[in-house]
Coordinates of C-alpha atoms in Angstrom, one line a residue:
X9 CA -0.7 0.1 0.0
X10 CA 1.2 3.5 -1.0
X11 CA 0.2 6.6 -0.6
X12 CA 0.8 10.1 -2.8
X13 CA 1.8 11.8 1.0
X14 CA 4.5 9.3 2.4
X15 CA 6.4 10.0 4.6
X16 CA 10.5 10.1 4.7
X17 CA 11.8 8.3 7.1
X18 CA 16.0 7.4 6.9
X19 CA 16.6 3.9 7.8
X20 CA 17.6 3.0 11.9
X21 CA 20.6 3.7 12.1
X22 CA 20.5 0.7 15.4
X23 CA 18.7 -2.1 12.7
X24 CA 17.3 -4.7 14.5
X25 CA 18.0 -8.1 13.1
X26 CA 17.2 -12.1 14.8
X27 CA 20.3 -11.4 17.6
X28 CA 18.7 -8.3 18.5
X29 CA 17.0 -8.3 21.8
X30 CA 14.8 -6.1 22.6
X31 CA 13.2 -4.6 24.8
X32 CA 9.8 -2.3 24.6
X33 CA 7.5 0.1 26.9
X34 CA 4.6 2.4 26.7
X35 CA 1.3 2.7 25.3
X36 CA -1.0 0.0 24.2
X37 CA 0.6 0.9 20.3
X38 CA 4.0 -0.4 22.0
X39 CA 2.1 -3.3 22.2
X40 CA 0.9 -3.5 18.9
X41 CA 4.4 -3.3 17.1
X42 CA 5.7 -6.3 19.6
X43 CA 2.4 -8.7 18.6
X44 CA 4.1 -7.8 15.5
X45 CA 7.5 -8.8 16.8
X46 CA 7.0 -11.3 18.6
X47 CA 4.5 -13.3 15.4
X48 CA 8.0 -12.6 13.3
X49 CA 10.3 -14.4 16.4
X50 CA 12.5 -12.0 17.4
X51 CA 13.5 -11.8 20.5
X52 CA 11.6 -8.7 22.3
X53 CA 9.9 -8.3 25.6
X54 CA 7.8 -6.1 26.7
X55 CA 5.9 -3.6 29.5
X56 CA 6.4 -6.8 32.0
X57 CA 4.9 -3.7 34.2
X58 CA 1.9 -3.3 31.8
X59 CA 0.7 -1.0 29.1
X60 CA 2.1 3.1 30.8
X61 CA 1.6 5.9 29.6
X62 CA 3.8 9.3 30.2
X63 CA 7.6 9.5 31.0
X64 CA 7.9 10.1 33.9
X65 CA 6.5 6.4 35.1
X66 CA 7.5 4.7 32.2
X67 CA 11.8 6.8 33.9
X68 CA 10.6 5.1 37.6
X69 CA 9.5 1.3 36.8
X70 CA 12.8 1.5 34.4
X71 CA 15.2 3.6 37.6
X72 CA 13.5 0.4 39.7
X73 CA 14.3 -2.2 37.9
X74 CA 18.2 -1.4 37.0
X75 CA 18.5 -0.3 40.4
X76 CA 17.0 -3.1 41.7
X77 CA 14.3 -1.8 44.0
X78 CA 12.5 -3.7 45.5
X79 CA 8.3 -3.2 46.1
X80 CA 7.2 -3.0 49.3
X81 CA 3.8 -3.2 51.2
X82 CA 3.8 0.5 51.5
X83 CA 4.1 0.4 46.6
X84 CA 1.1 -1.5 47.4
X85 CA -2.7 0.4 48.8
X86 CA -6.4 -1.9 48.6
X87 CA -9.0 -0.2 46.6
X88 CA -12.5 -1.9 45.3
X89 CA -11.0 -5.6 47.1
X90 CA -8.1 -5.8 45.0
X91 CA -4.7 -4.7 45.9
X92 CA -3.0 -3.2 43.9
X93 CA 0.5 -0.5 43.9
X94 CA 0.1 3.2 41.7
X95 CA 3.4 2.4 39.7
X96 CA 2.2 -0.4 37.3
X97 CA -1.2 -1.4 35.6
X98 CA -3.8 -2.3 37.1
X99 CA -3.3 -5.6 34.6
X100 CA -1.0 -6.2 37.2
X101 CA -3.2 -5.5 40.7
X102 CA -3.9 -9.1 43.1
X103 CA -7.2 -9.8 45.1
X104 CA -3.7 -11.3 48.1
X105 CA -1.6 -8.6 49.5
X106 CA 1.8 -10.7 49.6
X107 CA 0.7 -11.7 46.4
X108 CA 1.1 -8.7 44.7
X109 CA 4.8 -7.4 45.7
X110 CA 6.4 -11.4 45.5
X111 CA 4.9 -10.8 41.4
X112 CA 5.9 -7.2 41.1
X113 CA 9.2 -7.8 42.7
X114 CA 9.6 -10.8 40.3
X115 CA 9.6 -9.4 37.2
X116 CA 12.1 -6.1 38.9
X117 CA 14.2 -9.2 38.8
X118 CA 12.8 -10.2 35.1
X119 CA 13.7 -7.1 34.2
X120 CA 16.3 -5.9 35.3
X121 CA 18.8 -9.3 33.4
X122 CA 16.5 -8.2 29.6
X123 CA 17.6 -4.5 30.9
X124 CA 20.9 -6.1 30.9
X125 CA 21.2 -8.8 28.3
X126 CA 18.4 -6.2 24.9
X127 CA 20.3 -4.8 22.4
X128 CA 17.5 -1.8 21.5
X129 CA 15.0 -0.6 23.1
X130 CA 12.3 0.9 22.0
X131 CA 10.1 3.8 23.7
X132 CA 6.3 4.4 23.4
X133 CA 4.8 7.6 24.9
X134 CA 1.2 7.9 25.2
X135 CA 0.4 11.5 26.4
X136 CA 2.0 14.4 28.7
X137 CA -0.8 14.2 30.9
X138 CA 0.3 12.9 34.3
X139 CA -2.2 12.4 37.1
X140 CA -0.7 13.4 41.2
X141 CA -1.3 12.0 44.1
X142 CA -2.9 14.7 46.4
X143 CA -2.1 12.5 49.5
X144 CA 1.4 12.1 48.8
X145 CA 3.0 14.5 45.7
X146 CA 3.0 11.6 43.4
X147 CA 2.9 11.5 40.5
X148 CA 1.0 7.5 39.6
X149 CA 1.4 5.8 36.2
X150 CA -2.1 4.1 37.0
X151 CA -5.3 5.7 38.9
X152 CA -6.9 2.0 39.8
X153 CA -10.7 3.9 39.7
X154 CA -9.6 5.8 42.9
X155 CA -11.9 8.4 42.8
X156 CA -10.9 11.0 40.8
X157 CA -11.2 13.6 44.2
X158 CA -7.7 12.4 45.4
X159 CA -5.1 13.4 42.5
X160 CA -4.6 17.0 40.3
X161 CA -3.8 16.3 36.8
X162 CA -1.3 18.6 34.9
X163 CA 0.3 18.6 31.9
X164 CA 4.4 17.7 31.2
X165 CA 6.4 21.2 30.3
X166 CA 9.4 19.9 27.8
X167 CA 11.3 20.6 29.1
X168 CA 10.5 18.1 32.3
X169 CA 9.9 15.4 29.4
X170 CA 13.3 16.4 28.7
X171 CA 15.2 16.3 31.9
X172 CA 12.6 12.7 32.2
X173 CA 14.1 11.5 28.9
X174 CA 17.0 12.0 30.1
X175 CA 17.2 10.7 32.8
X176 CA 15.2 7.3 32.3
X177 CA 19.0 6.9 28.9
X178 CA 21.6 7.3 32.0
X179 CA 19.5 5.0 33.7
X180 CA 19.1 1.9 30.8
X181 CA 22.8 2.9 29.8
X182 CA 24.0 3.1 33.8
X183 CA 23.1 -1.2 33.6
X184 CA 23.8 -1.7 29.7
X185 CA 25.7 1.5 28.4
X186 CA 25.5 0.2 24.4
X187 CA 21.7 -0.7 24.0
X188 CA 20.6 0.8 21.3
X189 CA 17.3 3.6 21.7
X190 CA 14.3 3.4 19.6
X191 CA 12.1 6.8 21.0
X192 CA 8.1 6.6 19.6
X193 CA 4.7 8.7 19.8
X194 CA 1.5 5.9 19.7
X195 CA -1.1 7.6 17.4
X196 CA -4.0 6.8 19.8
X197 CA -5.6 10.2 20.4
X198 CA -6.3 10.4 24.6
X199 CA -9.8 12.2 23.5
X200 CA -10.7 12.4 27.8
X201 CA -8.4 15.1 27.3
X202 CA -10.1 17.3 25.2
X203 CA -8.8 17.1 21.3
X204 CA -6.7 20.6 21.9
X205 CA -5.3 19.4 24.8
X206 CA -4.2 16.0 23.2
X207 CA -3.0 17.6 20.4
X208 CA -0.8 21.0 22.5
X209 CA 0.2 16.8 24.5
X210 CA 1.5 14.7 21.7
X211 CA 3.6 18.4 20.7
X212 CA 5.0 18.5 23.8
X213 CA 6.7 14.8 23.2
X214 CA 7.6 15.5 20.2
X215 CA 9.4 18.5 20.8
X216 CA 10.9 16.6 23.7
X217 CA 12.3 14.4 21.5
X218 CA 12.9 16.1 19.0
X219 CA 15.4 18.7 21.4
X220 CA 17.0 15.8 22.0
X221 CA 17.4 15.2 18.6
X222 CA 17.1 10.8 20.0
X223 CA 16.2 8.0 17.4
X224 CA 12.5 9.0 16.7
X225 CA 10.4 6.8 14.4
X226 CA 7.2 8.8 13.4
X227 CA 4.6 6.4 13.9
X228 CA 1.7 9.1 15.7
X229 CA 3.3 10.8 12.1
X230 CA 1.9 9.2 9.9
X231 CA -1.1 7.2 11.1
X232 CA -1.8 11.7 11.0
X233 CA -0.4 12.6 8.0
X234 CA -0.4 9.2 6.0
X235 CA -3.5 8.0 6.8
X236 CA -5.8 10.2 6.1
X237 CA -8.7 8.3 6.1
X238 CA -11.8 7.2 8.4
X239 CA -10.9 3.1 7.8
X240 CA -8.0 3.6 9.0
X241 CA -9.9 3.6 13.0
X242 CA -11.1 1.2 14.8
X243 CA -14.8 1.6 16.5
X244 CA -13.4 4.0 19.3
X245 CA -11.8 6.2 16.2
X246 CA -9.5 7.1 18.7
X247 CA -7.0 4.0 18.4
X248 CA -5.9 2.5 14.7
X249 CA -7.4 0.1 12.6
X250 CA -5.8 -3.6 12.3
X251 CA -4.7 -1.9 8.9
X252 CA -3.6 1.0 10.3
X253 CA -1.3 -0.9 12.5
X254 CA -0.3 -3.0 9.9
X255 CA 0.3 -0.5 7.4
X256 CA 2.6 0.7 10.4
X257 CA 5.0 -1.8 11.4
X258 CA 5.4 -2.5 7.1
X259 CA 7.4 1.3 7.3
X260 CA 8.7 0.5 10.4
X261 CA 10.2 -2.7 8.8
X262 CA 11.2 -0.8 5.2
X263 CA 13.3 0.7 8.1
X264 CA 14.1 -0.8 11.5
X265 CA 15.0 -4.1 10.3
X266 CA 18.2 -4.9 8.2
X267 CA 17.7 -6.5 5.2
X268 CA 19.7 -9.8 6.0
X269 CA 16.2 -10.1 8.1
X270 CA 14.2 -10.2 5.0
X271 CA 14.4 -13.8 4.4
X272 CA 14.1 -14.9 7.3
X273 CA 10.6 -13.4 8.5
X274 CA 9.3 -14.9 4.9
X275 CA 10.3 -17.8 6.5
X276 CA 8.7 -17.2 9.6
X277 CA 5.4 -15.7 8.5
X278 CA 5.1 -19.0 6.0
X279 CA 4.9 -21.5 9.1
X280 CA 3.1 -19.5 10.5
X281 CA 0.7 -19.4 8.1
X282 CA 0.2 -22.8 7.7
X283 CA 0.2 -23.5 12.2
X284 CA -3.0 -20.7 11.5
X285 CA -4.5 -23.4 8.3
X286 CA -8.0 -25.4 9.5
X287 CA -8.4 -27.7 7.4
X288 CA -11.3 -29.5 6.8
X289 CA -10.3 -32.6 7.4
X290 CA -8.3 -32.8 9.8
X291 CA -7.4 -36.3 9.1
X292 CA -7.0 -36.3 5.0
X293 CA -3.6 -38.1 4.0
X294 CA -3.1 -34.6 2.6
X295 CA -3.7 -32.6 5.4
X296 CA -0.6 -34.9 7.2
X297 CA 1.5 -34.6 4.7
X298 CA 1.0 -30.5 4.8
X299 CA 1.6 -31.3 8.2
X300 CA 5.0 -33.5 7.8
X301 CA 5.8 -30.5 5.5
X302 CA 5.4 -27.7 7.3
X303 CA 8.0 -29.1 10.8
X304 CA 10.4 -30.0 8.4
X305 CA 10.7 -26.1 7.6
X306 CA 10.1 -25.2 11.3
X307 CA 12.9 -27.5 12.3
X308 CA 15.2 -26.6 9.1
X309 CA 14.9 -23.0 10.3
X310 CA 15.4 -23.9 13.4
X311 CA 18.3 -25.7 12.5
X312 CA 19.3 -23.0 11.3
X313 CA 18.7 -20.4 13.6
X314 CA 17.9 -22.0 16.7
X315 CA 17.0 -19.0 18.8
X316 CA 13.6 -19.2 16.4
X317 CA 11.4 -20.8 18.6
X318 CA 7.5 -22.0 17.3

């Protein structure tokens, strides 16, 4: 699919290949791209603490993982019959207090290891708007449906975002000085903040990244400026549709994946399509032969690239 208005994107200085170990943090769009990387069997870890939207949340959780700062009971609270932590997504919330703390600390250790081993970091920011817990004057990553009166809302300045990004890079490089870091902005619009407020929020993020002259992939700009059609939005008209996700992935593939990996990706996709095939007659000789050939393809690929596992 090609469009007349196509954003020029330079080839990445940090191409990804099948030896790469990728760690991704950020918004739900980060997970869309991570799903693509996983589909093509790249070594990929995404959002171990769940979806995180703003720079300070990502900075804080990366700092804790790098420095092995473990969670304690002081970091969690009980609300609506479950235990939560303001620093992580509600997917990790638990009905058992001790289990939540233990699970969070296991993830701290795992994330520390992943950062240490990674070759590439992909950070996707979603918003500049943050919520400050008025009880302790602390900015949270997730409100966990706690009553709104407990929070004040504010937008991060460009200078604050720049400082947060620099801190985040510093934490990663403290543990892994050779890791390559790619930044992007989620194309998901946060309309609950308001239409103008959403644009202002994205502008702050983009300006901060550009001011620091960092490696940048324009996910947000592709959806806004190349894919100007309602078919590229999901039913809520806020999230990108699967068609848009596929298109943005294609642009990422063209510019950020090493050309040497393209042939391998074709082989992986052929196997993935075979695994997804649903036969009319599973007991037929034709299907048994198909499965035998598919298994042979998988074994051949595994011999050449042992890190690829189906």
